[in-house]
Coordinates of C-alpha atoms and ligand atoms in Angstrom, one line a residue:
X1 CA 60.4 25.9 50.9
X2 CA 56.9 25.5 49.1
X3 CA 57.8 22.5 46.7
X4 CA 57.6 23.3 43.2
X5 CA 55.4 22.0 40.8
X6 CA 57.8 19.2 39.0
X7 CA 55.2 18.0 36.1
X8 CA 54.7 19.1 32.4
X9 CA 52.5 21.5 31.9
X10 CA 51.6 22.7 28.3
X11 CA 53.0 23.9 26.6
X12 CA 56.3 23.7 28.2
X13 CA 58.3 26.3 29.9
X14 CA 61.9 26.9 29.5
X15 CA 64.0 27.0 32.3
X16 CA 66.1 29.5 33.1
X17 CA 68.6 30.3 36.0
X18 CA 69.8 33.5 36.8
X19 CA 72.8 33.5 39.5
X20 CA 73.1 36.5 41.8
X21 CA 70.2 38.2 43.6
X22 CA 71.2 42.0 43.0
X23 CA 69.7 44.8 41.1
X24 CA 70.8 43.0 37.2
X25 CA 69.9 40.0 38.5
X26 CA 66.0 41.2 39.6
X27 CA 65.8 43.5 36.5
X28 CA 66.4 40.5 34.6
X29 CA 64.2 38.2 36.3
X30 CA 61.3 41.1 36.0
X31 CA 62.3 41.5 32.3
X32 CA 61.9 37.6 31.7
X33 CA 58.5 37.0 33.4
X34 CA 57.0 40.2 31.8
X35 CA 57.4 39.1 28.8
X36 CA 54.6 37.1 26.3
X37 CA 56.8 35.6 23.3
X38 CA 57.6 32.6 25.1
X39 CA 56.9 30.5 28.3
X40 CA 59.7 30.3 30.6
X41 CA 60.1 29.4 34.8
X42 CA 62.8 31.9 36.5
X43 CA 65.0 30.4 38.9
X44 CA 67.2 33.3 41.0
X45 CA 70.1 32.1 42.7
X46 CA 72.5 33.9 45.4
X47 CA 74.7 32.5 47.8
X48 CA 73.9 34.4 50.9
X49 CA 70.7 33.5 52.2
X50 CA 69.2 37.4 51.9
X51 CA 68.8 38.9 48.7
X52 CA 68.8 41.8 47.3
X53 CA 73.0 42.4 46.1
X54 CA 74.7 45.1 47.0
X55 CA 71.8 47.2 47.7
X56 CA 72.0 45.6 51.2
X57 CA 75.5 45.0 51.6
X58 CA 76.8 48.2 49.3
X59 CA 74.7 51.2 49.2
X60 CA 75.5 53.0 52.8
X61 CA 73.0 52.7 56.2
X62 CA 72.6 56.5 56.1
X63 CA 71.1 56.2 52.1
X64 CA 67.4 54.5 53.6
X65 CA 65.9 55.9 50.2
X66 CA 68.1 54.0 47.4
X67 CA 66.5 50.6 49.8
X68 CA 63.1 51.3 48.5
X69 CA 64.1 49.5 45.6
X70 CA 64.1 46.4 47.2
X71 CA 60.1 46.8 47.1
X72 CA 60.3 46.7 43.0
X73 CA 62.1 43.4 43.8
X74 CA 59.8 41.9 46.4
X75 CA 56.6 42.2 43.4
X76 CA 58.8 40.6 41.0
X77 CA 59.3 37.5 43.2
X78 CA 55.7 37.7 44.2
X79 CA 55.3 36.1 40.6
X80 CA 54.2 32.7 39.4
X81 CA 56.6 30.7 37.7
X82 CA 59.8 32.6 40.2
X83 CA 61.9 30.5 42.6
X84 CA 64.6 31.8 45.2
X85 CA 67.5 29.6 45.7
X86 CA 69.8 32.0 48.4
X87 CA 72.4 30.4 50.7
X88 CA 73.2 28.6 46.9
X89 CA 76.6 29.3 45.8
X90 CA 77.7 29.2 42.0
X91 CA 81.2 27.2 41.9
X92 CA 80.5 26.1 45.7
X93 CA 77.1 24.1 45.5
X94 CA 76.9 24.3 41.6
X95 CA 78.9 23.6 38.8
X96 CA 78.9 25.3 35.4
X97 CA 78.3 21.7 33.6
X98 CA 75.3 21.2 36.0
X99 CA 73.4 24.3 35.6
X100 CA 73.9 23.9 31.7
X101 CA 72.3 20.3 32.2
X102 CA 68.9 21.8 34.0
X103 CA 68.3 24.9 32.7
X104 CA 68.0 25.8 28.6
X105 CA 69.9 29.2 29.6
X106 CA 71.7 31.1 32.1
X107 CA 71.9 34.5 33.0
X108 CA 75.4 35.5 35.6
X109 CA 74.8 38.5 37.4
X110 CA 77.1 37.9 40.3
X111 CA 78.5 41.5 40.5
X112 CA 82.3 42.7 41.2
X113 CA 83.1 41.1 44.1
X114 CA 86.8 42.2 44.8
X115 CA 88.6 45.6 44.5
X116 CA 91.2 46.5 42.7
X117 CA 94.8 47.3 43.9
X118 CA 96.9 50.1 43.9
X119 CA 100.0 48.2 43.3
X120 CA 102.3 50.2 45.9
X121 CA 104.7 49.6 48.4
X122 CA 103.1 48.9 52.1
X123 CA 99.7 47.9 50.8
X124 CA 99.8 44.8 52.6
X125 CA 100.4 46.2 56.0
X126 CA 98.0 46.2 59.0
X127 CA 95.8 49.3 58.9
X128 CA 95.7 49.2 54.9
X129 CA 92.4 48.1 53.7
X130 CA 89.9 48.1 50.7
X131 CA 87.0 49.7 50.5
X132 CA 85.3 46.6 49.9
X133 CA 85.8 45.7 53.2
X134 CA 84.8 48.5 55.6
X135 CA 81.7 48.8 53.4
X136 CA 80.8 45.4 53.8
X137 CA 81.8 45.4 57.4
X138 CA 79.4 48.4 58.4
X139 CA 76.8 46.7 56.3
X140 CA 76.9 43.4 58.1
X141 CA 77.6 41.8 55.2
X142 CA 78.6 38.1 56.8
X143 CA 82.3 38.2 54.4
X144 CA 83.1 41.0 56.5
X145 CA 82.0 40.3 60.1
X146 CA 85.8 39.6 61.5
X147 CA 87.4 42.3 60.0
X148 CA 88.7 45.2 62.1
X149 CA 89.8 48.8 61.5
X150 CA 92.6 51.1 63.5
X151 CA 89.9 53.5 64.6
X152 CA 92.0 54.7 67.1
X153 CA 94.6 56.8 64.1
X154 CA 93.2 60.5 64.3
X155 CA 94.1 61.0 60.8
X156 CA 92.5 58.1 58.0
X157 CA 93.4 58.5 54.1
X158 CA 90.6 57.1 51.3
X159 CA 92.5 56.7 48.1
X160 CA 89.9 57.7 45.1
X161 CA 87.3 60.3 45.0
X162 CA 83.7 58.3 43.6
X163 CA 80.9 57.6 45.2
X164 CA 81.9 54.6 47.6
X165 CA 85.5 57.0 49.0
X166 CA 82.7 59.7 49.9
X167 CA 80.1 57.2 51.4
X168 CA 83.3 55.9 53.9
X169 CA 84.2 59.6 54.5
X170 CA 80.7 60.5 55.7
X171 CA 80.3 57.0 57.6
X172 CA 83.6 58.0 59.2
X173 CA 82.8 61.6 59.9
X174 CA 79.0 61.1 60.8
X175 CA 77.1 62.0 64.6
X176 CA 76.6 59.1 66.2
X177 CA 72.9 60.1 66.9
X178 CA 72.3 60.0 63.5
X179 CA 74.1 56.3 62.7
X180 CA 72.0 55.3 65.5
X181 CA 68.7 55.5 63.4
X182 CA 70.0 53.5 60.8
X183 CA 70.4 50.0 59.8
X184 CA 74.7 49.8 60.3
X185 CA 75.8 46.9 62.1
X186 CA 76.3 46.8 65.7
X187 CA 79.9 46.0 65.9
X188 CA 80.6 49.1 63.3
X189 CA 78.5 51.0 65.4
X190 CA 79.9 50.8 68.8
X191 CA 83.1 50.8 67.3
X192 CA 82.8 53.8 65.1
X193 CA 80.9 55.4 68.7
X194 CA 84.7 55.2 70.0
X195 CA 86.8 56.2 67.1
X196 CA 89.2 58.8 67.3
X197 CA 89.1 59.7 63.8
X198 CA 89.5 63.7 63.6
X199 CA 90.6 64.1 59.8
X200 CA 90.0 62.3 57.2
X201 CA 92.2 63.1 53.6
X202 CA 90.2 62.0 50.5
X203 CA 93.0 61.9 47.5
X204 CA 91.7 62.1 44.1
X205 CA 94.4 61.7 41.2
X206 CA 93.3 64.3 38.9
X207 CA 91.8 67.8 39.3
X208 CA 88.1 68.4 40.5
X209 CA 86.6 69.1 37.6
X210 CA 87.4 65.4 36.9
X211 CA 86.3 64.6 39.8
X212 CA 83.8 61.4 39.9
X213 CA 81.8 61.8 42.8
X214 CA 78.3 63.2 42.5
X215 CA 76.8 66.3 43.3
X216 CA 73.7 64.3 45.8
X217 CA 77.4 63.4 47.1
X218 CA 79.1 65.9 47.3
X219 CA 76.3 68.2 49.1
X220 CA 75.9 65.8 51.7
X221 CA 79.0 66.6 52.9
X222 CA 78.3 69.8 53.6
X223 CA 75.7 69.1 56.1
X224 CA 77.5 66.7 58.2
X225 CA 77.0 68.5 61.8
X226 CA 80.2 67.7 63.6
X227 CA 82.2 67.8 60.5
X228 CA 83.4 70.5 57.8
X229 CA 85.2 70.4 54.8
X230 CA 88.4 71.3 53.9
X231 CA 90.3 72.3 50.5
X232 CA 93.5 73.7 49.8
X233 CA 93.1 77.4 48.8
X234 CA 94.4 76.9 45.0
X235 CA 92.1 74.0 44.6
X236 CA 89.9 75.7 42.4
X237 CA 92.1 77.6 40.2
X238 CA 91.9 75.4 37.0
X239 CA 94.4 74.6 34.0
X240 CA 93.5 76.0 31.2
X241 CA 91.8 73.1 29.4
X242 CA 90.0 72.0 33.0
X243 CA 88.1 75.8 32.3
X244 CA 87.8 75.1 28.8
X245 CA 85.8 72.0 29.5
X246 CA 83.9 73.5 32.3
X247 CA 82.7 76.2 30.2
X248 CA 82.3 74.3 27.0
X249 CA 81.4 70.8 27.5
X250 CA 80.6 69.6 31.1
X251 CA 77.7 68.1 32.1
X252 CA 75.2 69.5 34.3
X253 CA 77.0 66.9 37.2
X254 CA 80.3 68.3 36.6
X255 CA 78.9 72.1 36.4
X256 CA 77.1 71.4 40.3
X257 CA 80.1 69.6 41.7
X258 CA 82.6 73.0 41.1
X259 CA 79.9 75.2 42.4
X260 CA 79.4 72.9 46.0
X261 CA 82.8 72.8 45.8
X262 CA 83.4 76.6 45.5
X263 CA 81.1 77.0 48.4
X264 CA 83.2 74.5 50.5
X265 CA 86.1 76.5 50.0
X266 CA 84.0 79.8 50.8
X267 CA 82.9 78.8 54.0
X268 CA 85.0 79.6 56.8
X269 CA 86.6 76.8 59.6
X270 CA 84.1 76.6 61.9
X271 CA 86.1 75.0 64.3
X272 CA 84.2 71.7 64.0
X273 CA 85.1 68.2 65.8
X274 CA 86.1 66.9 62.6
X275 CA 87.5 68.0 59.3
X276 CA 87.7 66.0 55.8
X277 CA 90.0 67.3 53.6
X278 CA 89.8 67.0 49.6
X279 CA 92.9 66.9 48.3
X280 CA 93.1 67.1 44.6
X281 CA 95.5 65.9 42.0
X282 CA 97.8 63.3 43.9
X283 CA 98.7 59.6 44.1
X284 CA 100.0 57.1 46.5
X285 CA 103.2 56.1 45.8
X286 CA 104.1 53.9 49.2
X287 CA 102.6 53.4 52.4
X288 CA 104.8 53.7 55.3
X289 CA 104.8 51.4 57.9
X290 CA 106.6 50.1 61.4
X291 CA 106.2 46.5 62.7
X292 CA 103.8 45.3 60.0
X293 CA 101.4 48.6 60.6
X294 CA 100.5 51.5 58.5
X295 CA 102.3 54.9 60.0
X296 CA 101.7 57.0 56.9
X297 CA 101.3 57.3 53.5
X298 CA 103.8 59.3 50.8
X299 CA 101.5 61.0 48.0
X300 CA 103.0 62.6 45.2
X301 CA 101.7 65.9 43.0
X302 CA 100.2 65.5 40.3
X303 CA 99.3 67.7 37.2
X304 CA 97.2 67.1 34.4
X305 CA 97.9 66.3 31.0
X306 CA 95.5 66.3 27.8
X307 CA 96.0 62.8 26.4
X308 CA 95.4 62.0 22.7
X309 CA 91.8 61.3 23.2
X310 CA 91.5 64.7 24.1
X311 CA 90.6 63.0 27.8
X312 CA 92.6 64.5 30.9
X313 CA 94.8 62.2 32.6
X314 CA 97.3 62.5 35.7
X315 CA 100.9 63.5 35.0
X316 CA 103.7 62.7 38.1
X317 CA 105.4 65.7 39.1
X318 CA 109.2 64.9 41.0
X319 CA 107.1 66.8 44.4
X320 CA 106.2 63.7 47.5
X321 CA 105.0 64.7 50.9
X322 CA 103.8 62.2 53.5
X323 CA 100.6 62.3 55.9
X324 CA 100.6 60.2 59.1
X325 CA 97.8 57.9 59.3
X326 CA 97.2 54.6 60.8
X327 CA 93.9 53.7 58.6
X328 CA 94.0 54.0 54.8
X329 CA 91.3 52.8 52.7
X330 CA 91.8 52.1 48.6
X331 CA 88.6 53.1 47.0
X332 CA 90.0 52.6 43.1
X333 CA 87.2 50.8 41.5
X334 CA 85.6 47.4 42.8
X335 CA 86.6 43.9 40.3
X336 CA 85.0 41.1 39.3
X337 CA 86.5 37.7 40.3
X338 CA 86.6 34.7 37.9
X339 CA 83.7 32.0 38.6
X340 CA 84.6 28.3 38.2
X341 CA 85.0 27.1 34.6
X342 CA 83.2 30.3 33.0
X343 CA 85.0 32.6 30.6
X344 CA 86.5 35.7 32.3
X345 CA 88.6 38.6 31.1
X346 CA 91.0 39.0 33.8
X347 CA 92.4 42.8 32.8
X348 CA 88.6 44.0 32.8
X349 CA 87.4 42.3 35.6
X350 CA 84.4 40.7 33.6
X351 CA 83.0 38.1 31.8
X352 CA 83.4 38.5 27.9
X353 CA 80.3 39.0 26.1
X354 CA 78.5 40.5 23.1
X355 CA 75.7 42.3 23.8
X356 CA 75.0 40.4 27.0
X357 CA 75.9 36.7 25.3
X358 CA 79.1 35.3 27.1
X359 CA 82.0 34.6 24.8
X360 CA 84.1 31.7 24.8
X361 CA 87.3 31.8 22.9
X362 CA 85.7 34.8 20.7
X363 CA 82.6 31.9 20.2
X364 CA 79.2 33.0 21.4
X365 CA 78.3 30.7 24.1
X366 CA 74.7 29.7 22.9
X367 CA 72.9 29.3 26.9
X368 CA 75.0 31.4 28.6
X369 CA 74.4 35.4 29.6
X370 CA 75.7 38.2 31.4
X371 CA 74.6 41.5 33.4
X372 CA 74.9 43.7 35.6
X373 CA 78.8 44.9 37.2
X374 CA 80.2 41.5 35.8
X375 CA 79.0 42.4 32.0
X376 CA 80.6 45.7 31.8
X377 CA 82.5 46.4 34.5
X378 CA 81.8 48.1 38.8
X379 CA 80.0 51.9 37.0
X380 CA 76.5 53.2 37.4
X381 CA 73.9 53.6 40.3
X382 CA 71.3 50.6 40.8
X383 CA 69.0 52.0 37.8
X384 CA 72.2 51.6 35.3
X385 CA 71.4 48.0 35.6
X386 CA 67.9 47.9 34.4
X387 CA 69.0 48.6 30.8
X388 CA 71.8 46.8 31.0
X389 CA 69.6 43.4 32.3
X390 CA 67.4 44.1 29.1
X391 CA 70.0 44.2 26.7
X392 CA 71.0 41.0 28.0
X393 CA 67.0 39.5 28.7
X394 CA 66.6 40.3 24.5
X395 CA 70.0 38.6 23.4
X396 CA 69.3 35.7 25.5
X397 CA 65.3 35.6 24.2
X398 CA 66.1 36.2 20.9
X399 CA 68.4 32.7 21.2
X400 CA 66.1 30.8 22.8
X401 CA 63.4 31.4 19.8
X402 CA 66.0 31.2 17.1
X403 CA 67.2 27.8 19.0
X404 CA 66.6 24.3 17.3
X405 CA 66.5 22.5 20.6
X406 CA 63.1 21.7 22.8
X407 CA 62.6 23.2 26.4
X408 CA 64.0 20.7 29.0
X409 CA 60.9 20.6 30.4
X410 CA 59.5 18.7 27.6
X411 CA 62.4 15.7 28.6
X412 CA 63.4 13.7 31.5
X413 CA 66.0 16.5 33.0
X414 CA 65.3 16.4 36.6
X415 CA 64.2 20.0 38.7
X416 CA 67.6 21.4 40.2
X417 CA 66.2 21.3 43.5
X418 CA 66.2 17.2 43.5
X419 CA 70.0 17.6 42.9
X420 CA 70.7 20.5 45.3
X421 CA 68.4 18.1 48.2
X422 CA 71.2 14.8 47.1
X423 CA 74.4 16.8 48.0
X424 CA 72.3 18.1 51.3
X425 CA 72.3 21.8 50.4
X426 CA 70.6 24.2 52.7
X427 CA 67.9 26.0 50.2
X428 CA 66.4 29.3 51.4
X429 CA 63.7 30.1 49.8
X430 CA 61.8 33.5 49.1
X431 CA 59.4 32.7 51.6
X432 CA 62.3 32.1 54.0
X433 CA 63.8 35.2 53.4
X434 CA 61.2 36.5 54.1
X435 CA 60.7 35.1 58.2
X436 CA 64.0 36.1 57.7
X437 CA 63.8 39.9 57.3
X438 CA 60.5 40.1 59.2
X439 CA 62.3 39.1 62.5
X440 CA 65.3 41.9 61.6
X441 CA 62.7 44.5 61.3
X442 CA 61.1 43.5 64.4
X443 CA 64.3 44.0 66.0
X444 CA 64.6 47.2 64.5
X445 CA 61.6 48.5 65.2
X446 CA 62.4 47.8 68.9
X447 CA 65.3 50.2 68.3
X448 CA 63.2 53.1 66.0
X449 CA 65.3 51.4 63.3
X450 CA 64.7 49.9 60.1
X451 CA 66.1 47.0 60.8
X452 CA 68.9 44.8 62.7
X453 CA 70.7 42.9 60.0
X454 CA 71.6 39.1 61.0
X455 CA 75.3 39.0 60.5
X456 CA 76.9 35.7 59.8
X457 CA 75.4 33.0 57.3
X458 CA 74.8 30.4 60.3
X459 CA 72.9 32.7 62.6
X460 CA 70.7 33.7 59.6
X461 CA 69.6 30.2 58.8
X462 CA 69.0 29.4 62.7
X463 CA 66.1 32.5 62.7
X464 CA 65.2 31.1 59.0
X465 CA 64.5 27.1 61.0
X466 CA 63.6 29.1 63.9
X467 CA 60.3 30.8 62.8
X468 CA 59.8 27.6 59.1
X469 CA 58.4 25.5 62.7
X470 CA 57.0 28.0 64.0
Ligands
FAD1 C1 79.7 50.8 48.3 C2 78.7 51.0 47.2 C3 77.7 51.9 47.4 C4 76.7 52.1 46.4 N1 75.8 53.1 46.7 C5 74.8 53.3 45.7 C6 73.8 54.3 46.0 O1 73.8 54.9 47.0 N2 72.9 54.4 45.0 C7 72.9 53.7 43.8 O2 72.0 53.9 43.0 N3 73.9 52.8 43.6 C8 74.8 52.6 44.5 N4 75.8 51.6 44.2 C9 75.8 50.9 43.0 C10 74.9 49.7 42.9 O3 75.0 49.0 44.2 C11 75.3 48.7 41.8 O4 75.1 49.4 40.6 C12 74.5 47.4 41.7 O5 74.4 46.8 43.0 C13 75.2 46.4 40.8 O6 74.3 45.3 40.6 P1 74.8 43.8 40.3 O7 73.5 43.1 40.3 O8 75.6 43.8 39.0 O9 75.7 43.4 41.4 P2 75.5 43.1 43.0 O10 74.6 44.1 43.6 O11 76.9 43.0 43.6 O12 74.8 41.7 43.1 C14 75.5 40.5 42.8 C15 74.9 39.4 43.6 O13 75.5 38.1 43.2 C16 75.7 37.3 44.3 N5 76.8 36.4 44.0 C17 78.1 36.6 43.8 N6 78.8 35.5 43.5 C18 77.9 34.5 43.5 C19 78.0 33.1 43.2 N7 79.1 32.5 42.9 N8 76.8 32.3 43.3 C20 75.6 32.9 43.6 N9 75.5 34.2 43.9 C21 76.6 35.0 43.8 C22 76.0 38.3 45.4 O14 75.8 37.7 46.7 C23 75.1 39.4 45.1 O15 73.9 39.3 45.8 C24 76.8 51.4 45.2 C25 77.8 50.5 45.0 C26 78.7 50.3 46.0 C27 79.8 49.3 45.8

């Protein structure tokens, strides 16, 4: 990596870290180095060696578009006074007491890393997965690369009705033709090329008026060509405070979804190769298994229930049926996980803050920030976290000016980098990224793709040595 300019300049800069390369973490960065009221020197950590969050390892091949961000991010590292530290790993390469010794504050925008469980019978069996880890798994993310999925059950159940159960319904239900174009990983490729998946159940909780899946969503499933959409005929005949709602205070979202969903129930079967079926206002209660593998899934009804808050929830009803599946997929929220030695709120999934500024024992921690999914929780679409980064970028400003201490710049700390080269870390830098993501276009290209992601750690660091000599 180019080395970094290690003496004083004047007046001095403060140093800041920011750790994890996804949307919060680049907003912030861009926040930082935009502004004039003081000098400061960015560093952006992650701990894979490509950046960019879960914009590359999250948002699904078939959603090119939502990638274009990733040219805001590329200007913002283009920037003087930015560094790139990927294949760095906070609690791995770094401790909390070290980054608080280098840099005058830090920013943790590492995301929700985990899922969260459904707390049933059967969830550990074979064929019962998160999520988490089919996304990441047809996104060659590198945690992901071993896992494997019963492709060969004709029925799979998706537990939850957001945004991430619809985007594995369509990945599961898509033409091949039209997976081939995109940047999915090989291995999910040939193996979703050979699945025998025919119908797929998405199982919300509540009603569909609750529904929290969008309407860009939702009227994407009604132009998958092999596939069409099921809904049980009474889906659409509403309690009485669903209507009331509907007619009186729903947004505009909510107001699309029921009419894309009344013309899902309009059109006739077609007779298509596939079918995904909605299925409105049940909940898992066990998943059924033989030998340590998934043969089913027992759901019970559900009805809803105004609670206090005026909010609707789900009520049990005493009526179970089962489906037989050999795949199911929880899709009930992503988590945060805890990072070494920082603060974290286990029942939220988050690190405690005020306004951005972690809390420590209700104390506000004076050099340490929060953004992003870990700040307030897995919601919102990659533009959700621009506001959210500033909120934190001002809080964290505002400390540094009211702050009594002088930029470690001024003293004798020693750049990170000098640290990270004594306990033999492998720094990629932007620039490496860079060689990086060139050579997975080229492949691409060679395919009419985007791009061919690189998908374990190692391999990713051999192109990165590869084409530095070159
Ligand atoms: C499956 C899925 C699909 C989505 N699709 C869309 C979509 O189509 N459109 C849309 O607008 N939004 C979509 N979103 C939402 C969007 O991706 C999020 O709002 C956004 O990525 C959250 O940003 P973040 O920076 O908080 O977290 P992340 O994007 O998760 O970034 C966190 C970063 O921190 C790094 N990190 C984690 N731990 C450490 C550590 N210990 N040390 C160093 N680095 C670390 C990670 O490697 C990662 O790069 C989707 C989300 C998911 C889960």
């Amino acid at each position: 990596m180019t080395q970094p300019d290690l003496s004083c300049s004047n007046p001095p800069h403060w140093r800041l870290a920011v750790i994890g390369a996804g949307p919060a973490g680049f907003y912030a960065v861009g926040e930082l180095l935009k502004q004039q009221e003081i000098p400061v020197k960015v560093d952006l950590f992650d701990r894979l060696p490509t950046p960019y969050g879960l914009v590359r390892g999250g948002v699904a091949p078939d959603h090119q578009k939502i990638k274009n961000v990733c040219k805001i991010f590329d200007r913002i590292a283009s920037q003087d006074h930015f560094r790139f530290f990927g294949n760095i790993e906070f609690g791995r390469d770094l401790t909390r007491k070290e980054m608080l010794e280098h840099y005058d504050a830090v920013l943790y925008t590492v995301g929700s890393r985990s899922d969260r469980r459904l707390g049933i019978p059967g969830e550990g069996l074979e064929g019962s997965h998160s999520a988490t880890e089919f996304v990441g798994w047809y996104n060659s993310h590198p945690d992901y690369r071993e896992k494997r999925f019963n492709l060969n059950s004709e029925q799979a159940v998706i537990i939850g009705m957001g945004n991430v159960a619809i985007d594995v319904a369509r990945i599961l239900s898509h033409r091949m033709e039209e997976l081939r174009q995109t940047d999915i990983s090989d291995q999910a490729f040939l193996a979703l090329d050979s699945s025998r998946v025919r119908d797929i159940w998405v199982i919300g909780r509540r009603g569909p008026v609750q529904a929290a899946f969008t309407p860009v969503e939702a009227r994407e499933l009604m132009h998958l060509p092999d596939t069409e959409v099921e809904l049980e005929a009474d889906a659409l005949n509403l309690d009485a405070s669903s209507k009331k709602f509907l007619q009186e205070e729903a947004g505009k979202d909510t107001r699309k979804n029921i009419e894309l969903l009344q013309g899902m129930l309009e059109t006739p079967p077609r007779g298509m190769k596939k079918r995904l079926h909605l299925l409105f206002l049940a909940s898992p209660v066990e998943i059924l298994g033989k030998d340590g593998r998934v043969t089913g899934i027992k759901l019970r009804r559900n009805r809803l229930l105004e609670k206090p808050d005026g909010s609707m929830g789900a009520e049990a009803t005493d009526q179970t049926f089962e489906l037989q599946t050999g795949l199911i997929f929880r899709s009930v929220g992503y988590r945060g996980e805890p990072l070494p030695d920082v603060p974290f709120d286990d029942t939220s999934g988050t690190i405690p803050n005020e306004a951005g500024q972690i809390l420590e024992n209700g104390k506000r921690c004076p050099k340490e920030f929060a953004a992003g999914w870990i700040k307030r929780g897995p919601s919102g679409v990659v533009g959700t976290n621009k506001p959210d980064a500033i909120e934190s970028v001002n809080r964290m400003l505002a400390t540094l000016n009211a702050s009594e201490s002088e930029p470690l710049e001024k003293g004798e700390v020693p750049d990170i980098l000098k640290l990270l080269q004594n306990k033999g870390a492998e720094v990629v830098s932007f620039s490496d990224w860079k060689l990086l993501e060139d050579y997975e276009t080229k492949a691409g290209e060679a395919e009419g793709r985007p791009r061919k992601k690189v998908g374990t750690v190692e391999e990713m660091l051999e192109v990165i040595r590869d084409r530095r000599q070159d």
